[in-house]
Short mmCIF file of C-alpha atoms in Angstrom, two decimals:
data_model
loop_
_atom_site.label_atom_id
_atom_site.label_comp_id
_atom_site.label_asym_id
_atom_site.label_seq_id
_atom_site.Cartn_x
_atom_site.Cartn_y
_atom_site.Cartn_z
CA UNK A 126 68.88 56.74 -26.92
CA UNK A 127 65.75 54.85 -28.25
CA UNK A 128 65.86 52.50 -25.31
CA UNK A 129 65.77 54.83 -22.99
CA UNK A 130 63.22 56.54 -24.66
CA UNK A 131 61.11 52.75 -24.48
CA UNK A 132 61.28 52.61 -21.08
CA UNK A 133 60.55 55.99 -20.22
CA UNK A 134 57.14 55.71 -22.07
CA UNK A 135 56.67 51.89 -20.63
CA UNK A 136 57.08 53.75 -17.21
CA UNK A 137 54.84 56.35 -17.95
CA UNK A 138 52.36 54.35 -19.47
CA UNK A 139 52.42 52.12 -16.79
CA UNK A 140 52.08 54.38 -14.49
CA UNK A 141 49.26 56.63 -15.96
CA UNK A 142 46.55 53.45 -15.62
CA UNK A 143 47.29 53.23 -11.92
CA UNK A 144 46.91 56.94 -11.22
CA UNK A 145 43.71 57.39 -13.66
CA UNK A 146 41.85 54.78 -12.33
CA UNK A 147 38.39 55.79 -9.90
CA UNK A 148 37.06 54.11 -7.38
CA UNK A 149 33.68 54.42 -5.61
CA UNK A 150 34.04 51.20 -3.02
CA UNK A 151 34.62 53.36 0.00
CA UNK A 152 31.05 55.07 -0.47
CA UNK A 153 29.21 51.92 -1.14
CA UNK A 154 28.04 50.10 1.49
CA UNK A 155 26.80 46.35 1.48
CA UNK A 156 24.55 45.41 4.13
CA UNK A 157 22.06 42.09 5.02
CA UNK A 158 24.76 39.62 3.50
CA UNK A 159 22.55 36.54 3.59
CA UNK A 160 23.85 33.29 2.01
CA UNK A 161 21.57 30.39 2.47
CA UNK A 162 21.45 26.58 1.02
CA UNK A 163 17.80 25.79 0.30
CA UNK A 164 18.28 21.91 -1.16
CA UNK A 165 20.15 22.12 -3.78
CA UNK A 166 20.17 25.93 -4.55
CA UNK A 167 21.72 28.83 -3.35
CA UNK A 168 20.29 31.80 -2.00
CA UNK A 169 22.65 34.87 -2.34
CA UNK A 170 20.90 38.23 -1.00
CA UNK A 171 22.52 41.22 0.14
CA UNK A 172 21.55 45.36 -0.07
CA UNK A 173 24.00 47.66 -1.72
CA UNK A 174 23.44 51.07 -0.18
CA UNK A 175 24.28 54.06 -2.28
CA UNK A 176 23.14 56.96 -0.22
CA UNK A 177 26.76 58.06 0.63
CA UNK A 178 27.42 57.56 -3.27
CA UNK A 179 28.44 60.95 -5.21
CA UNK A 180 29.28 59.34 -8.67
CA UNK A 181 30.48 61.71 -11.49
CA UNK A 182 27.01 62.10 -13.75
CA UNK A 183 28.80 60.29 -16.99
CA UNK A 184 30.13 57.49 -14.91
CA UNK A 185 28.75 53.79 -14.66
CA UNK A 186 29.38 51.54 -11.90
CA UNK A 187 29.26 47.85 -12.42
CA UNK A 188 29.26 45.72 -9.17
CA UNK A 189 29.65 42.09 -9.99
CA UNK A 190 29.19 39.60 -7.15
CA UNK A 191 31.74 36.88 -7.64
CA UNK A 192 31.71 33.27 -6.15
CA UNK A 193 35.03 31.94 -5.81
CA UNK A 194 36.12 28.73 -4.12
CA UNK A 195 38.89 28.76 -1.23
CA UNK A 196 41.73 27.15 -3.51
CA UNK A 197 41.23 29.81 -5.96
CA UNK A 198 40.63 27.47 -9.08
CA UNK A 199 36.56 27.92 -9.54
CA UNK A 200 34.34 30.81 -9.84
CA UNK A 201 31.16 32.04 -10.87
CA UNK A 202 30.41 35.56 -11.75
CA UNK A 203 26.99 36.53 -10.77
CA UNK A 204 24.52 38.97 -12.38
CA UNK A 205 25.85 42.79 -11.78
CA UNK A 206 24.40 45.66 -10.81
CA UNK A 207 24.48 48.52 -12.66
CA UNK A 208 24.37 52.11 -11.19
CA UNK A 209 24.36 54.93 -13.83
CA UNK A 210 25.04 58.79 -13.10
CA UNK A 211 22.59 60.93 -14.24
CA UNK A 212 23.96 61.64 -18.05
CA UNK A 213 25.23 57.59 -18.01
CA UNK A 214 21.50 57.14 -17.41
CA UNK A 215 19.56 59.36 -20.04
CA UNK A 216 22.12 57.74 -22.98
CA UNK A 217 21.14 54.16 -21.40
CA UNK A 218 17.26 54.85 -21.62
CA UNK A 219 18.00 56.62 -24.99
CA UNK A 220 19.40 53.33 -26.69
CA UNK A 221 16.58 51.46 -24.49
CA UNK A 222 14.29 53.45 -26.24
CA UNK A 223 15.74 53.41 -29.72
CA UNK A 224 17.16 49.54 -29.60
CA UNK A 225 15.24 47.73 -26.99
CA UNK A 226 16.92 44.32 -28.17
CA UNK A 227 20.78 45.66 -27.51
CA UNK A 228 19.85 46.87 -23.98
CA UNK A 229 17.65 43.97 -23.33
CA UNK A 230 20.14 42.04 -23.75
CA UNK A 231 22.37 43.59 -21.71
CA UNK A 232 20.20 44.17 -18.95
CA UNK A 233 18.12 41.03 -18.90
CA UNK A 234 19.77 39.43 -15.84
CA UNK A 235 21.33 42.52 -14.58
CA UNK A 236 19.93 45.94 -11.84
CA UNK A 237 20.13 49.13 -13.39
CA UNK A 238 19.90 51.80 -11.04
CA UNK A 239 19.83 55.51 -11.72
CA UNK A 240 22.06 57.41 -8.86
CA UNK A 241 20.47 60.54 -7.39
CA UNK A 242 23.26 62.04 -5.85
CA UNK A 243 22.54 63.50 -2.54
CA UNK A 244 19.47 60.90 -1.58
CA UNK A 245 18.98 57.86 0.30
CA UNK A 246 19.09 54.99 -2.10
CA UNK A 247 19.01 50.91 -1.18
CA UNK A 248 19.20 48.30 -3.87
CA UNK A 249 18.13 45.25 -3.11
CA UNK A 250 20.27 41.89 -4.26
CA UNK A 251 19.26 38.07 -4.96
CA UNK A 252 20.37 35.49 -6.51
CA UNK A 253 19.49 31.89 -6.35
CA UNK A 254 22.12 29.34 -8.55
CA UNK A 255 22.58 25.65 -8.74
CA UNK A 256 24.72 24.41 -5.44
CA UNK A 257 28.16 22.99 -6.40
CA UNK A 258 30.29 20.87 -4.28
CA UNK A 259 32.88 24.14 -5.12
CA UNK A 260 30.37 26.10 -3.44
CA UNK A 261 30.92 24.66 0.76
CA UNK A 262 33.91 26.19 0.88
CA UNK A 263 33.97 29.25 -0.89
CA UNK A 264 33.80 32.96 -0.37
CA UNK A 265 31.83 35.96 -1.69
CA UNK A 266 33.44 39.03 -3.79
CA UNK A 267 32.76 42.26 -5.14
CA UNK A 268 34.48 43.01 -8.18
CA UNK A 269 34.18 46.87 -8.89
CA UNK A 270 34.25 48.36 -12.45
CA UNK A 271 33.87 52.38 -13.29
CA UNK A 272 33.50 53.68 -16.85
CA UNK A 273 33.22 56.67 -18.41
CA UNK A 274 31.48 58.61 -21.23
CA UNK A 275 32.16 56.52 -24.13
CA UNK A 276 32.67 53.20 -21.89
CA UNK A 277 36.43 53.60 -21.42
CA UNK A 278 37.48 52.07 -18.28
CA UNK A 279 38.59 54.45 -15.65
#
């Protein structure tokens, strides 16, 4: 009886991730991809339009450009961007406010956007790294990550 009882809950469990999880890629659009070699950097610039965007107002978005080579065995993760709902983004200004040096530090390389649902917003991406031999043949990701309230993953 109590293995049954184990995989009924391993089922469930693994289950209820899948179906809980939320999404936003279909309403974000990425526009003017531009990757250019400039001696022996890398320019990486693209926009990441939000206007179509209606994010829950607790939620947080994290968009994290990722560099990964054709074989699959090296990557970089690049600085994210950060889009906050509307609640997400009064609690981030509160601790900004309160402990400048936690967010700071969290923020210092990143974009941290407020989302006003219903409005045309365009945020602008660059980043310029060391180039890698890696790097020639190699393709650009978007890795997606949604939390909620209390920074659970969704």
């Amino acid at each position: 009886m109590s293995k049954k009882l184990g995989i009924l809950l391993f089922i469930l469990f693994g289950i209820l991730p899948v179906y809980c999880q939320q999404s936003y890629f279909k309403e974000i659009h990425i526009e003017n991809q531009s990757i250019t070699k400039e001696e022996k950097t890398l320019r990486i610039q693209f926009d990441v339009n939000i206007t179509r965007l209606e994010m829950e107002r607790q939620h947080r978005i994290v968009l994290t450009p990722i560099l990964k080579s054709m074989e699959g065995n090296t990557s970089l993760s690049l600085s994210p961007v950060i889009i906050n709902g509307a609640t997400r983004a009064k609690v981030w200004e509160r601790k900004r406010v309160l402990n400048a040096k936690a967010v700071s530090n969290e923020t210092s390389t990143n974009l941290v956007e407020k989302r006003k649902n219903g409005s045309k917003q365009i945020i602008p991406y660059e980043a310029i790294i060391p180039l890698e031999s890696w790097m020639k043949k190699s393709g650009l990701f978007l890795m997606e990550e949604v939390t909620g309230c209390v920074d659970c993953n969704l």
